């Protein structure tokens, strides 16, 4: 079983409009609701790949009940969310069908009490004992200590469960010092962490801060990975256009599935890039276009990064 943690779960609501313009009214052509938050998106992709997945995190209120109701209809995903008194947040994506652009509005999430945080940590440790790997994903809701991910990484390491961390800001800074197996920042998160806007230097610095492996999302240019087994750049064969929301979560799913299947790093990276591109072609986060994924998987290029640097 793969475990995904989403401390700040959400109900993702996508509105489709034709031509988004400020200061005007819009007629919504379609509304889509899905359980959301990065770890839940990761879980749906993992389940679609055939893995057994359990999701945990916080859930509460009427919005939380809607999230859990929809999870009951998600094949391959087991709900182990921990109830809290506050209401689960909503995230609103407004997709402009004329341009393909998406505007995102994210609520902050419920305020978590010390007792609720303690209850989660107890549940998390029990779940880890049956897990083959764990992904810690997304933002922290109010009330959760800023060092929460560092603590959760240490708990996983104590139980010898491989852990992937996907967050940003101070939670990433503290979490990476706890030595997760993989961190997956994007270029902006890397720059904030290391002070460097050069992905080559920034990924090297991030490994020095404690991560065993660093896989950086470079947007349309693919992924740059620095690992104990070598450094690689993985790139899609072409740019794809659509809804980029959730593309990074598909990268996490690709990396995590490759880890538990013991794939070599080049194969993990190719899967992650193909899934990311195929998810851009899907209508909502946490899904991917299967036919596009199969096509792209054979076309992703994975090159030794050091060799690229030396031959320039």
XYZ file of C-alpha atoms in Angstrom, residues 37-204:
168
model
C -5.311 18.733 -2.388
C -2.012 17.531 -3.790
C -1.907 14.148 -2.049
C -5.430 13.239 -3.147
C -4.523 14.095 -6.739
C -1.427 11.899 -6.414
C -3.568 9.077 -5.034
C -5.979 9.104 -7.976
C -3.125 8.897 -10.468
C -1.480 6.075 -8.511
C -4.778 4.179 -8.397
C -5.185 4.602 -12.161
C -1.709 3.076 -12.535
C -2.917 0.015 -10.598
C -1.500 0.713 -7.129
C -3.364 0.333 -3.849
C -3.451 3.745 -2.178
C -4.579 5.036 1.206
C -5.148 8.760 1.741
C -4.905 10.546 5.048
C -4.932 14.110 6.307
C -7.603 16.311 7.842
C -11.262 16.537 6.839
C -14.208 18.376 8.349
C -17.549 20.115 7.885
C -19.978 19.870 4.987
C -17.195 20.322 2.446
C -15.272 17.493 4.083
C -18.301 15.226 3.906
C -18.547 15.980 0.176
C -14.878 15.047 -0.239
C -15.354 11.733 1.571
C -18.546 10.924 -0.312
C -16.752 11.328 -3.627
C -13.782 9.282 -2.408
C -16.123 6.308 -1.943
C -16.532 6.287 -5.730
C -12.777 6.406 -6.451
C -11.615 2.881 -7.250
C -8.383 1.817 -5.603
C -8.309 4.636 -3.026
C -8.945 3.955 0.689
C -10.142 6.852 2.871
C -8.231 7.168 6.169
C -8.794 10.914 6.643
C -8.837 12.203 10.231
C -11.925 14.260 11.256
C -11.547 17.786 12.641
C -14.004 20.413 13.870
C -13.203 22.990 11.168
C -14.459 22.913 7.605
C -12.360 21.551 4.743
C -11.398 24.294 2.292
C -12.461 24.738 -1.308
C -10.245 25.535 -4.274
C -11.766 27.230 -7.297
C -10.269 26.836 -10.768
C -11.720 28.993 -13.542
C -10.797 27.454 -16.884
C -10.992 29.751 -19.906
C -12.014 27.527 -22.815
C -11.091 30.227 -25.344
C -7.439 30.551 -24.299
C -6.807 27.339 -22.349
C -5.625 29.363 -19.334
C -6.698 28.526 -15.774
C -7.086 30.932 -12.833
C -6.807 29.361 -9.362
C -8.346 30.580 -6.074
C -7.293 28.670 -2.940
C -8.907 28.993 0.494
C -6.576 28.671 3.547
C -8.103 25.609 5.214
C -9.465 24.890 8.720
C -7.636 25.806 11.915
C -6.186 22.634 13.485
C -6.030 22.284 17.278
C -3.089 20.696 19.132
C -5.319 17.739 20.066
C -6.284 17.213 16.397
C -2.621 17.356 15.342
C -1.720 14.771 17.988
C -4.552 12.500 16.841
C -3.306 12.723 13.274
C 0.251 11.804 14.238
C -0.989 8.688 16.025
C -3.094 7.642 13.015
C -0.201 8.370 10.648
C 2.208 6.115 12.522
C -0.292 3.238 12.464
C -0.817 3.648 8.691
C 2.921 3.750 8.031
C 3.304 0.230 9.409
C 1.459 -1.110 6.334
C 2.939 1.318 3.788
C 5.534 0.627 1.097
C 6.126 4.386 0.622
C 4.593 7.691 1.684
C 4.133 11.056 -0.039
C 3.818 14.212 2.094
C 2.131 16.805 -0.076
C 0.985 20.392 -0.128
C 0.460 23.298 2.207
C -0.122 23.264 5.964
C -3.500 24.363 7.338
C -3.532 26.980 10.111
C -2.539 25.606 13.504
C -0.228 22.863 12.229
C 3.412 23.481 13.305
C 5.674 24.762 10.545
C 8.017 21.845 11.263
C 5.226 19.288 10.773
C 6.692 17.713 7.654
C 10.106 17.363 9.271
C 8.443 15.451 12.087
C 6.488 13.243 9.675
C 9.643 12.532 7.645
C 11.480 11.432 10.794
C 8.596 9.141 11.768
C 8.646 7.481 8.333
C 12.422 7.072 8.409
C 12.265 5.498 11.866
C 9.944 2.847 10.393
C 12.109 2.441 7.248
C 9.339 3.713 4.942
C 10.636 5.678 1.909
C 9.254 9.215 1.943
C 8.730 11.818 -0.800
C 8.215 15.448 0.226
C 6.379 17.926 -2.019
C 5.808 21.273 -0.325
C 7.284 24.787 -0.320
C 8.573 27.633 1.822
C 9.564 27.108 5.432
C 7.867 23.654 5.665
C 10.163 22.532 2.809
C 13.224 24.135 4.389
C 12.643 22.299 7.664
C 11.411 19.096 6.054
C 14.445 18.675 3.798
C 16.741 18.799 6.843
C 15.010 15.619 8.115
C 16.498 13.792 5.082
C 13.526 12.636 2.965
C 14.286 10.140 0.222
C 12.991 12.463 -2.518
C 11.944 16.115 -2.681
C 10.109 17.475 -5.724
C 10.194 21.274 -5.870
C 9.531 23.449 -8.895
C 12.020 26.114 -9.966
C 10.396 28.881 -7.895
C 10.361 26.687 -4.767
C 13.985 25.729 -5.391
C 15.009 29.361 -5.755
C 13.231 30.281 -2.524
C 14.937 27.390 -0.725
C 18.477 27.891 -2.002
C 18.656 31.488 -3.223
C 19.781 30.293 -6.674
C 17.753 30.688 -9.882
C 20.035 28.249 -11.723
C 18.316 24.822 -11.452
C 21.646 23.019 -11.801
C 23.138 24.819 -8.817
C 19.886 24.883 -6.853
C 19.298 21.107 -7.071
C 22.883 20.517 -5.957
